[in-house]
């Protein structure tokens, strides 16, 4: 969902000004760090998975207001979800949950989706090598 | 509350005194200055003549008919470059300029290059300061023009205009300068500085938008770019924008009167801004030349904090950034790139453009605001975390990393 407006919605501003779940999960068992090839921004997402559920999630983002807001929103959306449910969340769904993003800022929401996938991949990779008891 | 305006390189507000002088020419005095058969036209002609003298006096031109009015500095730049290059007396020669010029210059030389002209860029250092020796080396027998800006709009770096003029004159090459940012801020004199062509814009010095001028020294021959009626000594046809021209003249006269005191006031304010930022925040870099710099400009990179998000946090002040995220093309500033600033730092750059309305309280306000948000945004920046762990972020290829993964 994108619009031609240049202004951010109230929801974007809210998540930008009061971002939820900033930081690093202390006992994280999945971490994803991705860069945004479009403009060079960076997001780091850490998750704690237990019984196939994301029980904790935190982010750090270097990027524009939209990148920070989508990062914050994605952490809210995945908390408590199963890995399968979390993987089904698209960048479009994140943008929609924020009431839309300016068209030129849609690529920023891809960063959040990629970081989430990278964190889950990292978790699954670690499980393969060293099953978490 | 309206944000505090601190983006005076982009544009300046129209001064009420200038507006007052313009108003009659938007209302009762509507004559066409070419219609000299009656008083309506003659009245407009007198107003244009007076403005021409005001502009000429401001830049030290000896003759007011060396001023050609245009729609702004972009048109003046186009007329200077294409006018020289495409004049029938000249062949497809060589042009010299800087990689940090305004797009009106860069896009024009790019186009001329496609038409068979050759272009060289004079070397600049990390402060954006050009290398005079390199200019000497680059001049060839077929060099048609040297075009070097008087001051850069992003990093504020001034160029040694008088030295360039001297070299150009000695070597017999016409010299053009886009002086849009410098006029009204640092003294420029086309005779003293041996300038042949100079671009002016009204709206950068508290005049109206949509009007500018090109100074064309007597004897410099230009091919007109807009034909039809032979206005402006055949160099720029089209009915004159009388109100705009009156505004440009008034703005020049005002700038000449106010410049010495106002530039000094701005320099003190700007130095205070730089001092506070450098003393009170770590990981900051001043972009551009520390001394040879516009008195109203500062440009800082606040490492690990992306510019668009910082501007959003500081939206009570109108500023601009060289970050990729603030540009429609998602490219970071070409000026910062040209002086060798890494993308990661260009991303964090903020430009401050002070002007008449700004006070010491404004500077304190913006620095306090920046401090608060730079600290907050660094706390949520993965790059800050990595820097603290000793990882060199410039060695880390984010783009490719992401592509490999997916
Ligand atoms: S992160 Fe660069 S534009 Fe949004």
Short mmCIF file of C-alpha atoms and ligand atoms in Angstrom, two decimals:
data_model
loop_
_atom_site.label_atom_id
_atom_site.label_comp_id
_atom_site.label_asym_id
_atom_site.label_seq_id
_atom_site.Cartn_x
_atom_site.Cartn_y
_atom_site.Cartn_z
CA UNK A 1 0.00 0.00 0.00
CA UNK A 2 1.63 3.18 -1.11
CA UNK A 3 0.47 6.68 -1.81
CA UNK A 4 1.76 9.67 -3.69
CA UNK A 5 1.80 11.78 -0.56
CA UNK A 6 5.14 12.89 0.78
CA UNK A 7 3.97 13.16 4.37
CA UNK A 8 4.06 10.29 6.79
CA UNK A 9 0.82 9.08 8.37
CA UNK A 10 0.15 9.65 12.06
CA UNK A 11 0.87 5.99 12.71
CA UNK A 12 4.26 6.21 11.03
CA UNK A 13 5.07 9.28 13.10
CA UNK A 14 3.94 7.52 16.26
CA UNK A 15 6.19 4.52 15.60
CA UNK A 16 9.02 6.80 14.58
CA UNK A 17 8.74 8.95 17.70
CA UNK A 18 8.00 6.13 20.13
CA UNK A 19 9.57 3.10 18.54
CA UNK A 20 8.60 -0.18 20.21
CA UNK A 21 11.15 -2.87 21.08
CA UNK A 22 14.38 -1.01 20.46
CA UNK A 23 17.63 -2.76 21.35
CA UNK A 24 18.94 -6.30 21.43
CA UNK A 25 17.23 -9.36 22.91
CA UNK A 26 19.65 -10.48 25.61
CA UNK A 27 19.41 -14.22 25.13
CA UNK A 28 18.64 -14.03 21.44
CA UNK A 29 18.89 -17.25 19.43
CA UNK A 30 18.42 -15.60 16.03
CA UNK A 31 19.99 -12.40 14.72
CA UNK A 32 19.59 -10.85 11.28
CA UNK A 33 21.58 -7.88 9.99
CA UNK A 34 20.63 -6.60 6.55
CA UNK A 35 21.54 -3.62 4.44
CA UNK A 36 19.21 -1.82 2.12
CA UNK A 37 20.83 -1.80 -1.32
CA UNK A 38 18.53 0.97 -2.54
CA UNK A 39 19.79 3.67 -0.26
CA UNK A 40 22.35 2.08 2.05
CA UNK A 41 20.47 1.71 5.32
CA UNK A 42 20.96 -1.01 7.93
CA UNK A 43 18.69 -2.97 10.24
CA UNK A 44 19.55 -5.48 12.93
CA UNK A 45 16.80 -7.68 14.32
CA UNK A 46 17.27 -10.13 17.19
CA UNK A 47 14.73 -12.75 18.22
CA UNK A 48 14.24 -15.26 20.98
CA UNK A 49 12.42 -18.36 19.74
CA UNK A 50 10.89 -20.89 22.08
CA UNK A 51 8.64 -23.78 21.02
CA UNK A 52 8.58 -22.43 17.50
CA UNK A 53 7.20 -19.10 18.77
CA UNK A 54 8.89 -15.72 18.71
CA UNK A 55 8.72 -14.84 22.39
CA UNK A 56 10.90 -11.74 22.21
CA UNK A 57 12.09 -9.46 19.45
CA UNK A 58 14.06 -6.21 19.28
CA UNK A 59 15.52 -4.04 16.57
CA UNK A 60 18.13 -1.43 15.81
CA UNK A 61 17.86 0.57 12.60
CA UNK A 62 19.98 3.12 10.79
CA UNK A 63 17.60 4.60 8.26
CA UNK A 64 14.89 7.07 7.48
CA UNK A 65 11.72 7.66 9.46
CA UNK A 66 9.88 5.05 7.41
CA UNK A 67 12.62 2.48 8.03
CA UNK A 68 12.46 3.06 11.77
CA UNK A 69 8.66 2.96 11.84
CA UNK A 70 8.45 -0.25 9.78
CA UNK A 71 11.11 -1.83 11.99
CA UNK A 72 9.10 -0.96 15.07
CA UNK A 73 5.85 -2.17 13.50
CA UNK A 74 7.29 -5.49 12.40
CA UNK A 75 8.46 -6.26 15.92
CA UNK A 76 4.94 -5.67 17.19
CA UNK A 77 3.44 -7.82 14.47
CA UNK A 78 5.63 -10.87 15.01
CA UNK A 79 5.74 -11.02 18.77
CA UNK A 80 4.04 -14.23 19.94
CA UNK A 81 3.69 -15.55 16.40
CA UNK A 82 4.91 -18.94 15.18
CA UNK A 83 7.83 -18.86 12.77
CA UNK A 84 5.52 -19.82 9.91
CA UNK A 85 3.13 -17.00 10.74
CA UNK A 86 6.00 -14.55 11.04
CA UNK A 87 7.47 -15.58 7.69
CA UNK A 88 4.11 -14.95 6.05
CA UNK A 89 4.21 -11.25 6.96
CA UNK A 90 5.07 -9.21 3.87
CA UNK A 91 6.48 -5.73 3.66
CA UNK A 92 3.15 -4.65 2.19
CA UNK A 93 1.34 -5.88 5.29
CA UNK A 94 3.72 -3.88 7.48
CA UNK A 95 3.20 -0.75 5.39
CA UNK A 96 -0.54 -1.28 5.52
CA UNK A 97 -0.49 -1.61 9.28
CA UNK A 98 1.12 1.83 9.35
CA UNK A 99 -1.68 3.33 7.29
CA UNK A 100 0.43 3.37 4.13
CA UNK A 101 3.79 4.77 3.12
CA UNK A 102 4.74 7.33 0.49
CA UNK A 103 5.53 5.48 -2.75
CA UNK A 104 9.21 6.45 -2.60
CA UNK A 105 9.45 4.93 0.88
CA UNK A 106 8.05 1.49 0.07
CA UNK A 107 11.54 0.07 -0.33
CA UNK A 108 12.26 0.89 3.31
CA UNK A 109 9.64 -1.62 4.43
CA UNK A 110 11.52 -4.33 2.52
CA UNK A 111 14.37 -3.81 4.94
CA UNK A 112 12.16 -4.84 7.86
CA UNK A 113 10.89 -7.92 6.04
CA UNK A 114 14.43 -8.93 5.05
CA UNK A 115 15.77 -8.46 8.57
CA UNK A 116 13.02 -10.64 10.00
CA UNK A 117 13.72 -13.39 7.44
CA UNK A 118 17.45 -13.15 8.12
CA UNK A 119 16.89 -13.49 11.87
CA UNK A 120 14.66 -16.55 11.39
CA UNK A 121 17.16 -18.07 8.93
CA UNK A 122 19.89 -17.53 11.47
CA UNK A 123 17.81 -19.24 14.15
CA UNK A 124 17.05 -22.24 11.90
CA UNK A 125 20.70 -22.50 10.90
CA UNK A 126 21.78 -22.56 14.54
CA UNK A 127 19.19 -25.24 15.30
CA UNK A 128 20.62 -27.44 12.58
CA UNK A 129 24.12 -27.21 13.94
CA UNK A 130 23.34 -27.23 17.59
CA UNK A 131 19.78 -28.02 18.63
CA UNK A 132 18.55 -25.77 21.37
CA UNK A 133 17.48 -27.94 24.30
CA UNK B 1 4.43 26.77 15.35
CA UNK B 2 6.14 27.35 12.01
CA UNK B 3 9.60 25.79 11.88
CA UNK B 4 12.60 28.09 12.20
CA UNK B 5 13.93 28.66 8.68
CA UNK B 6 17.60 27.69 8.40
CA UNK B 7 17.80 26.63 4.76
CA UNK B 8 18.88 29.91 3.14
CA UNK B 9 20.98 28.18 0.46
CA UNK B 10 17.81 26.76 -1.04
CA UNK B 11 15.99 30.07 -1.07
CA UNK B 12 15.46 33.18 1.03
CA UNK B 13 12.22 34.96 1.95
CA UNK B 14 11.26 37.98 -0.12
CA UNK B 15 12.21 41.09 1.86
CA UNK B 16 9.18 43.33 2.56
CA UNK B 17 11.10 46.37 1.32
CA UNK B 18 11.77 44.60 -1.98
CA UNK B 19 8.15 43.56 -2.26
CA UNK B 20 7.10 47.15 -1.76
CA UNK B 21 9.20 48.23 -4.73
CA UNK B 22 7.82 45.42 -6.89
CA UNK B 23 4.14 45.99 -6.17
CA UNK B 24 3.50 48.96 -8.48
CA UNK B 25 4.89 46.93 -11.40
CA UNK B 26 2.45 44.11 -10.70
CA UNK B 27 -0.46 46.54 -10.62
CA UNK B 28 -0.63 50.03 -12.11
CA UNK B 29 2.69 50.16 -13.92
CA UNK B 30 2.03 47.35 -16.35
CA UNK B 31 3.70 48.78 -19.43
CA UNK B 32 5.96 46.83 -21.75
CA UNK B 33 9.44 48.34 -21.65
CA UNK B 34 9.72 47.79 -25.41
CA UNK B 35 6.71 50.06 -26.03
CA UNK B 36 8.57 53.32 -25.89
CA UNK B 37 5.99 55.16 -27.98
CA UNK B 38 3.97 55.98 -24.86
CA UNK B 39 4.37 56.73 -21.19
CA UNK B 40 3.27 53.25 -20.03
CA UNK B 41 6.17 51.70 -21.83
CA UNK B 42 8.63 54.43 -20.98
CA UNK B 43 7.82 54.12 -17.28
CA UNK B 44 8.56 50.41 -17.39
CA UNK B 45 11.73 51.07 -19.37
CA UNK B 46 12.97 53.50 -16.72
CA UNK B 47 12.34 50.92 -14.00
CA UNK B 48 14.28 48.26 -15.93
CA UNK B 49 17.13 50.67 -16.65
CA UNK B 50 17.38 51.56 -12.99
CA UNK B 51 17.44 47.88 -11.98
CA UNK B 52 20.14 47.22 -14.56
CA UNK B 53 22.24 49.93 -12.95
CA UNK B 54 21.63 48.55 -9.47
CA UNK B 55 22.75 45.07 -10.54
CA UNK B 56 25.79 46.41 -12.40
CA UNK B 57 26.85 48.54 -9.43
CA UNK B 58 26.48 45.60 -7.08
CA UNK B 59 28.92 43.38 -8.97
CA UNK B 60 31.24 46.18 -10.07
CA UNK B 61 30.33 46.06 -13.77
CA UNK B 62 31.43 49.19 -15.58
CA UNK B 63 28.50 49.32 -17.93
CA UNK B 64 24.90 48.52 -17.12
CA UNK B 65 24.28 47.08 -20.59
CA UNK B 66 26.61 44.24 -19.64
CA UNK B 67 23.67 42.86 -17.59
CA UNK B 68 21.35 40.43 -19.40
CA UNK B 69 18.18 39.62 -17.46
CA UNK B 70 17.09 35.98 -17.40
CA UNK B 71 14.54 33.79 -15.68
CA UNK B 72 17.08 32.84 -13.04
CA UNK B 73 20.56 31.47 -12.55
CA UNK B 74 19.86 28.16 -14.28
CA UNK B 75 19.09 30.03 -17.47
CA UNK B 76 22.07 32.32 -16.92
CA UNK B 77 24.36 29.28 -16.55
CA UNK B 78 22.91 27.72 -19.68
CA UNK B 79 23.34 30.94 -21.62
CA UNK B 80 26.94 31.34 -20.48
CA UNK B 81 28.01 27.80 -21.35
CA UNK B 82 25.98 27.16 -24.48
CA UNK B 83 26.34 30.76 -25.54
CA UNK B 84 30.13 30.45 -25.56
CA UNK B 85 30.33 26.88 -26.86
CA UNK B 86 27.77 27.18 -29.64
CA UNK B 87 28.77 30.59 -31.01
CA UNK B 88 29.53 30.21 -34.75
CA UNK B 89 32.94 31.85 -34.32
CA UNK B 90 34.08 28.95 -32.16
CA UNK B 91 34.67 25.28 -32.90
CA UNK B 92 33.98 22.20 -30.81
CA UNK B 93 36.55 22.96 -28.16
CA UNK B 94 37.28 22.24 -24.56
CA UNK B 95 35.52 23.25 -21.33
CA UNK B 96 36.85 23.31 -17.77
CA UNK B 97 34.73 23.14 -14.64
CA UNK B 98 34.35 21.48 -11.21
CA UNK B 99 32.58 18.25 -10.24
CA UNK B 100 30.90 20.16 -7.40
CA UNK B 101 29.15 22.72 -9.63
CA UNK B 102 25.41 23.24 -9.65
CA UNK B 103 23.47 20.85 -11.89
CA UNK B 104 22.76 23.73 -14.27
CA UNK B 105 26.46 23.60 -15.11
CA UNK B 106 27.02 19.84 -14.87
CA UNK B 107 24.00 18.82 -16.93
CA UNK B 108 24.84 21.46 -19.53
CA UNK B 109 28.45 20.38 -19.97
CA UNK B 110 27.25 16.78 -20.13
CA UNK B 111 24.97 17.72 -23.01
CA UNK B 112 27.73 19.65 -24.77
CA UNK B 113 30.00 16.65 -24.37
CA UNK B 114 27.46 14.54 -26.25
CA UNK B 115 27.60 17.14 -29.01
CA UNK B 116 31.34 16.71 -29.41
CA UNK B 117 32.89 19.14 -26.91
CA UNK B 118 35.48 17.86 -24.48
CA UNK B 119 35.25 18.53 -20.76
CA UNK B 120 37.78 18.31 -17.96
CA UNK B 121 37.17 18.66 -14.26
CA UNK B 122 39.68 20.68 -12.28
CA UNK B 123 40.99 18.77 -9.27
CA UNK B 124 39.50 19.61 -5.88
CA UNK B 125 40.68 18.55 -2.45
CA UNK B 126 38.71 17.03 0.42
CA UNK B 127 37.43 20.48 1.37
CA UNK B 128 36.16 21.10 -2.15
CA UNK B 129 38.91 23.70 -2.75
CA UNK B 130 40.18 23.72 -6.32
CA UNK B 131 43.77 23.23 -7.41
CA UNK B 132 45.05 26.29 -9.34
CA UNK B 133 48.10 24.44 -10.65
CA UNK B 134 45.88 21.78 -12.10
CA UNK B 135 43.83 24.48 -13.81
CA UNK B 136 47.04 25.81 -15.41
CA UNK B 137 47.90 22.31 -16.62
CA UNK B 138 44.45 21.66 -18.06
CA UNK B 139 44.16 24.78 -20.20
CA UNK B 140 44.65 23.92 -23.89
CA UNK B 141 44.79 25.98 -27.02
CA UNK B 142 41.18 25.04 -27.77
CA UNK B 143 39.85 25.73 -24.26
CA UNK B 144 36.69 27.77 -24.75
CA UNK B 145 35.64 28.48 -21.18
CA UNK B 146 36.52 28.04 -17.53
CA UNK B 147 33.40 27.83 -15.36
CA UNK B 148 33.97 27.75 -11.60
CA UNK B 149 31.39 28.55 -8.94
CA UNK B 150 32.19 31.32 -6.49
CA UNK B 151 30.78 29.29 -3.57
CA UNK B 152 29.25 25.87 -3.16
CA UNK B 153 25.66 25.64 -1.97
CA UNK B 154 26.10 22.49 0.09
CA UNK B 155 29.48 22.68 1.76
CA UNK B 156 29.92 26.45 1.49
CA UNK B 157 33.46 26.25 0.13
CA UNK B 158 34.57 29.44 -1.64
CA UNK B 159 36.85 29.31 -4.69
CA UNK B 160 39.79 31.62 -5.42
CA UNK B 161 37.87 33.62 -8.01
CA UNK B 162 40.42 36.43 -8.39
CA UNK B 163 43.27 33.93 -8.95
CA UNK B 164 41.23 31.97 -11.47
CA UNK B 165 40.33 35.21 -13.24
CA UNK B 166 43.97 36.19 -13.41
CA UNK B 167 45.01 32.87 -14.92
CA UNK B 168 42.09 32.91 -17.36
CA UNK B 169 42.92 36.43 -18.51
CA UNK B 170 46.63 35.59 -18.94
CA UNK B 171 45.79 32.51 -20.97
CA UNK B 172 43.10 34.25 -22.99
CA UNK B 173 40.25 32.01 -21.90
CA UNK B 174 36.85 33.44 -20.91
CA UNK B 175 35.95 32.87 -17.26
CA UNK B 176 32.40 32.27 -16.03
CA UNK B 177 31.39 32.03 -12.40
CA UNK B 178 28.07 30.97 -10.94
CA UNK B 179 28.02 33.42 -8.05
CA UNK B 180 24.51 32.67 -6.83
CA UNK B 181 25.51 31.60 -3.31
CA UNK B 182 28.35 34.08 -2.88
CA UNK B 183 26.56 37.29 -3.89
CA UNK B 184 25.38 39.24 -0.91
CA UNK B 185 27.61 37.17 1.36
CA UNK B 186 31.15 37.83 0.17
CA UNK B 187 32.31 40.78 -1.95
CA UNK B 188 32.60 40.13 -5.68
CA UNK B 189 33.83 42.60 -8.24
CA UNK B 190 33.88 41.49 -11.86
CA UNK B 191 36.57 43.98 -12.85
CA UNK B 192 38.91 43.36 -9.93
CA UNK B 193 38.39 39.58 -10.19
CA UNK B 194 38.69 39.48 -14.02
CA UNK B 195 35.34 37.76 -14.49
CA UNK B 196 33.87 37.63 -18.01
CA UNK B 197 30.53 36.01 -17.25
CA UNK B 198 28.69 35.83 -13.93
CA UNK B 199 25.35 34.24 -12.99
CA UNK B 200 23.01 35.91 -10.52
CA UNK B 201 19.78 34.81 -8.88
CA UNK B 202 17.36 37.13 -7.08
CA UNK B 203 15.72 34.65 -4.74
CA UNK B 204 18.95 33.72 -3.01
CA UNK B 205 19.30 37.29 -1.79
CA UNK B 206 15.83 38.12 -0.51
CA UNK B 207 14.45 38.95 -3.94
CA UNK B 208 11.68 37.21 -5.91
CA UNK B 209 11.88 33.81 -7.60
CA UNK B 210 11.96 33.45 -11.37
CA UNK B 211 14.42 36.21 -12.13
CA UNK B 212 18.18 36.42 -12.46
CA UNK B 213 20.85 37.82 -14.71
CA UNK B 214 24.01 37.04 -16.57
CA UNK B 215 26.81 39.57 -16.56
CA UNK B 216 28.43 39.50 -20.00
CA UNK B 217 31.60 41.54 -20.22
CA UNK B 218 31.80 43.85 -23.23
CA UNK B 219 33.35 42.04 -26.16
CA UNK B 220 32.39 38.51 -25.06
CA UNK B 221 30.23 37.06 -27.81
CA UNK B 222 27.45 34.63 -26.97
CA UNK B 223 25.07 32.63 -29.14
CA UNK B 224 21.54 33.42 -27.97
CA UNK B 225 19.56 30.50 -26.61
CA UNK B 226 16.09 32.04 -26.78
CA UNK B 227 15.21 33.86 -29.99
CA UNK B 228 12.34 36.12 -30.93
CA UNK B 229 12.40 39.88 -30.79
CA UNK B 230 16.02 40.54 -30.00
CA UNK B 231 15.60 41.76 -26.43
CA UNK B 232 18.61 42.13 -24.15
CA UNK B 233 20.98 43.05 -26.97
CA UNK B 234 19.83 39.98 -28.88
CA UNK B 235 21.09 37.62 -26.20
CA UNK B 236 17.80 36.80 -24.57
CA UNK B 237 14.50 37.45 -26.29
CA UNK B 238 11.17 37.69 -24.55
CA UNK B 239 9.19 40.50 -22.95
CA UNK B 240 10.98 41.54 -19.81
CA UNK B 241 9.73 40.41 -16.41
CA UNK B 242 9.54 44.00 -15.19
CA UNK B 243 8.34 43.32 -11.65
CA UNK B 244 10.92 40.59 -11.18
CA UNK B 245 13.70 42.74 -12.59
CA UNK B 246 12.74 45.62 -10.30
CA UNK B 247 12.90 43.11 -7.42
CA UNK B 248 16.33 41.87 -8.49
CA UNK B 249 17.63 45.44 -8.66
CA UNK B 250 16.20 46.28 -5.25
CA UNK B 251 17.64 43.08 -3.76
CA UNK B 252 21.09 43.93 -5.12
CA UNK B 253 20.99 47.44 -3.73
CA UNK B 254 19.85 46.17 -0.34
CA UNK B 255 22.51 43.44 -0.28
CA UNK B 256 25.23 45.94 -1.12
CA UNK B 257 24.17 48.15 1.78
CA UNK B 258 23.71 45.38 4.32
CA UNK B 259 26.44 42.90 3.38
CA UNK B 260 29.41 44.00 5.47
CA UNK B 261 27.55 44.04 8.78
CA UNK B 262 25.21 41.15 8.04
CA UNK B 263 27.96 38.84 6.80
CA UNK B 264 29.96 39.50 9.92
CA UNK B 265 26.93 38.85 12.12
CA UNK B 266 26.27 35.57 10.31
CA UNK B 267 29.90 34.52 10.54
CA UNK B 268 29.84 34.95 14.31
CA UNK B 269 26.58 33.02 14.60
CA UNK B 270 27.86 30.26 12.32
CA UNK B 271 31.14 29.94 14.22
CA UNK B 272 29.14 29.66 17.43
CA UNK B 273 27.07 26.87 15.86
CA UNK B 274 30.20 25.00 14.75
CA UNK B 275 31.85 25.46 18.11
CA UNK B 276 28.87 24.18 20.06
CA UNK B 277 28.42 21.12 17.84
CA UNK B 278 32.08 20.22 17.94
CA UNK B 279 32.35 20.71 21.70
CA UNK B 280 29.16 19.01 22.69
CA UNK B 281 28.81 16.02 20.34
CA UNK B 282 31.30 13.29 19.47
CA UNK B 283 31.75 11.59 16.06
CA UNK B 284 30.98 14.75 14.07
CA UNK B 285 32.75 15.97 10.93
CA UNK B 286 32.59 19.43 9.43
CA UNK B 287 32.29 19.06 5.64
CA UNK B 288 33.81 21.76 3.44
CA UNK B 289 36.61 24.26 4.00
CA UNK B 290 36.98 25.53 7.53
CA UNK B 291 38.17 29.03 6.57
CA UNK B 292 37.40 29.61 2.88
CA UNK B 293 33.72 29.23 3.48
CA UNK B 294 30.47 31.16 3.08
CA UNK B 295 29.84 33.04 6.33
CA UNK B 296 26.34 31.56 6.66
CA UNK B 297 27.11 27.90 5.93
CA UNK B 298 27.86 24.88 8.06
CA UNK B 299 27.63 21.26 6.97
CA UNK B 300 28.09 18.46 9.47
CA UNK B 301 28.03 14.70 9.37
CA UNK B 302 26.69 13.16 12.56
CA UNK B 303 28.09 9.66 12.19
CA UNK B 304 25.75 6.66 12.64
CA UNK B 305 22.58 8.76 12.37
CA UNK B 306 20.75 8.81 9.04
CA UNK B 307 19.97 12.36 7.87
CA UNK B 308 16.30 11.98 6.99
CA UNK B 309 15.42 10.54 10.39
CA UNK B 310 17.40 13.32 12.08
CA UNK B 311 15.60 16.01 10.05
CA UNK B 312 12.31 14.39 10.97
CA UNK B 313 13.23 14.56 14.64
CA UNK B 314 14.32 18.19 14.25
CA UNK B 315 11.36 19.25 12.14
CA UNK B 316 10.91 22.42 14.19
CA UNK B 317 13.85 23.71 12.15
CA UNK B 318 13.92 23.76 8.34
CA UNK B 319 17.24 22.17 7.31
CA UNK B 320 18.43 19.89 4.54
CA UNK B 321 20.54 16.75 4.25
CA UNK B 322 22.78 15.06 1.69
CA UNK B 323 21.39 11.66 2.69
CA UNK B 324 20.21 9.28 -0.02
CA UNK B 325 16.98 8.85 1.91
CA UNK B 326 16.03 12.53 1.45
CA UNK B 327 16.54 12.59 -2.32
CA UNK B 328 14.01 11.55 -4.91
CA UNK B 329 16.70 9.55 -6.72
CA UNK B 330 17.84 7.79 -3.50
CA UNK B 331 21.39 8.89 -4.27
CA UNK B 332 23.45 10.64 -1.65
CA UNK B 333 24.83 14.11 -2.37
CA UNK B 334 27.03 14.23 -5.47
CA UNK B 335 28.92 17.15 -3.94
CA UNK B 336 29.94 15.16 -0.88
CA UNK B 337 30.82 12.24 -3.14
CA UNK B 338 32.97 14.49 -5.34
CA UNK B 339 35.08 15.62 -2.39
CA UNK B 340 35.60 12.03 -1.30
CA UNK B 341 33.20 11.81 1.65
CA UNK B 342 32.23 8.15 2.16
CA UNK B 343 28.60 7.27 1.50
CA UNK B 344 28.22 6.30 5.13
CA UNK B 345 29.06 9.87 6.20
CA UNK B 346 27.15 11.58 3.39
CA UNK B 347 24.18 9.68 4.73
CA UNK B 348 24.55 11.48 8.05
CA UNK B 349 25.04 15.00 6.72
CA UNK B 350 23.00 18.05 7.66
CA UNK B 351 23.32 21.46 6.01
CA UNK B 352 22.75 24.66 7.96
CA UNK B 353 22.08 27.80 5.93
CA UNK B 354 21.79 30.85 8.15
CA UNK B 355 20.12 34.07 7.09
CA UNK B 356 18.79 37.43 8.17
CA UNK B 357 16.00 36.07 10.34
CA UNK B 358 18.24 33.77 12.40
CA UNK B 359 19.38 34.66 15.91
CA UNK B 360 21.66 33.22 18.54
CA UNK B 361 18.55 31.77 20.21
CA UNK B 362 17.81 29.86 17.00
CA UNK B 363 21.31 28.42 16.99
CA UNK B 364 20.99 27.36 20.62
CA UNK B 365 17.59 25.85 19.87
CA UNK B 366 18.82 23.80 16.92
CA UNK B 367 21.96 22.59 18.68
CA UNK B 368 20.01 21.51 21.77
CA UNK B 369 17.49 19.71 19.59
CA UNK B 370 20.20 17.99 17.55
CA UNK B 371 22.07 16.88 20.63
CA UNK B 372 19.00 15.27 22.10
CA UNK B 373 18.08 13.40 18.92
CA UNK B 374 21.57 12.43 17.77
CA UNK B 375 22.05 10.71 21.13
CA UNK B 376 18.63 9.05 20.93
CA UNK B 377 19.01 7.89 17.33
CA UNK B 378 22.52 6.58 17.97
CA UNK B 379 21.13 4.42 20.73
CA UNK B 380 18.98 2.69 18.13
CA UNK B 381 21.65 2.63 15.40
CA UNK B 382 23.26 -0.73 14.66
CA UNK B 383 26.20 1.18 13.17
CA UNK B 384 26.92 2.98 16.42
CA UNK B 385 26.91 -0.35 18.22
CA UNK B 386 29.33 -1.79 15.65
CA UNK B 387 31.62 1.24 15.86
CA UNK B 388 31.79 0.82 19.62
CA UNK B 389 32.76 -2.82 19.03
CA UNK B 390 35.52 -1.63 16.71
CA UNK B 391 34.03 -2.76 13.39
CA UNK B 392 34.86 -0.49 10.45
CA UNK B 393 31.51 0.14 8.80
CA UNK B 394 33.07 1.37 5.57
CA UNK B 395 34.67 -2.01 5.04
CA UNK B 396 31.34 -3.73 5.39
CA UNK B 397 29.51 -4.03 2.09
CA UNK B 398 25.88 -3.82 3.09
CA UNK B 399 24.34 -3.82 -0.34
CA UNK B 400 26.01 -6.94 -1.57
CA UNK B 401 25.63 -8.64 1.74
CA UNK B 402 21.90 -8.28 1.44
CA UNK B 403 21.82 -9.44 -2.18
CA UNK B 404 23.85 -12.56 -1.36
CA UNK B 405 21.46 -13.53 1.33
CA UNK B 406 18.38 -13.39 -0.82
S1 LIG C 1 15.76 3.87 4.66
FE1 LIG C 1 16.60 5.10 3.06
S2 LIG C 1 14.81 5.95 2.25
FE2 LIG C 1 14.03 4.82 3.89
#
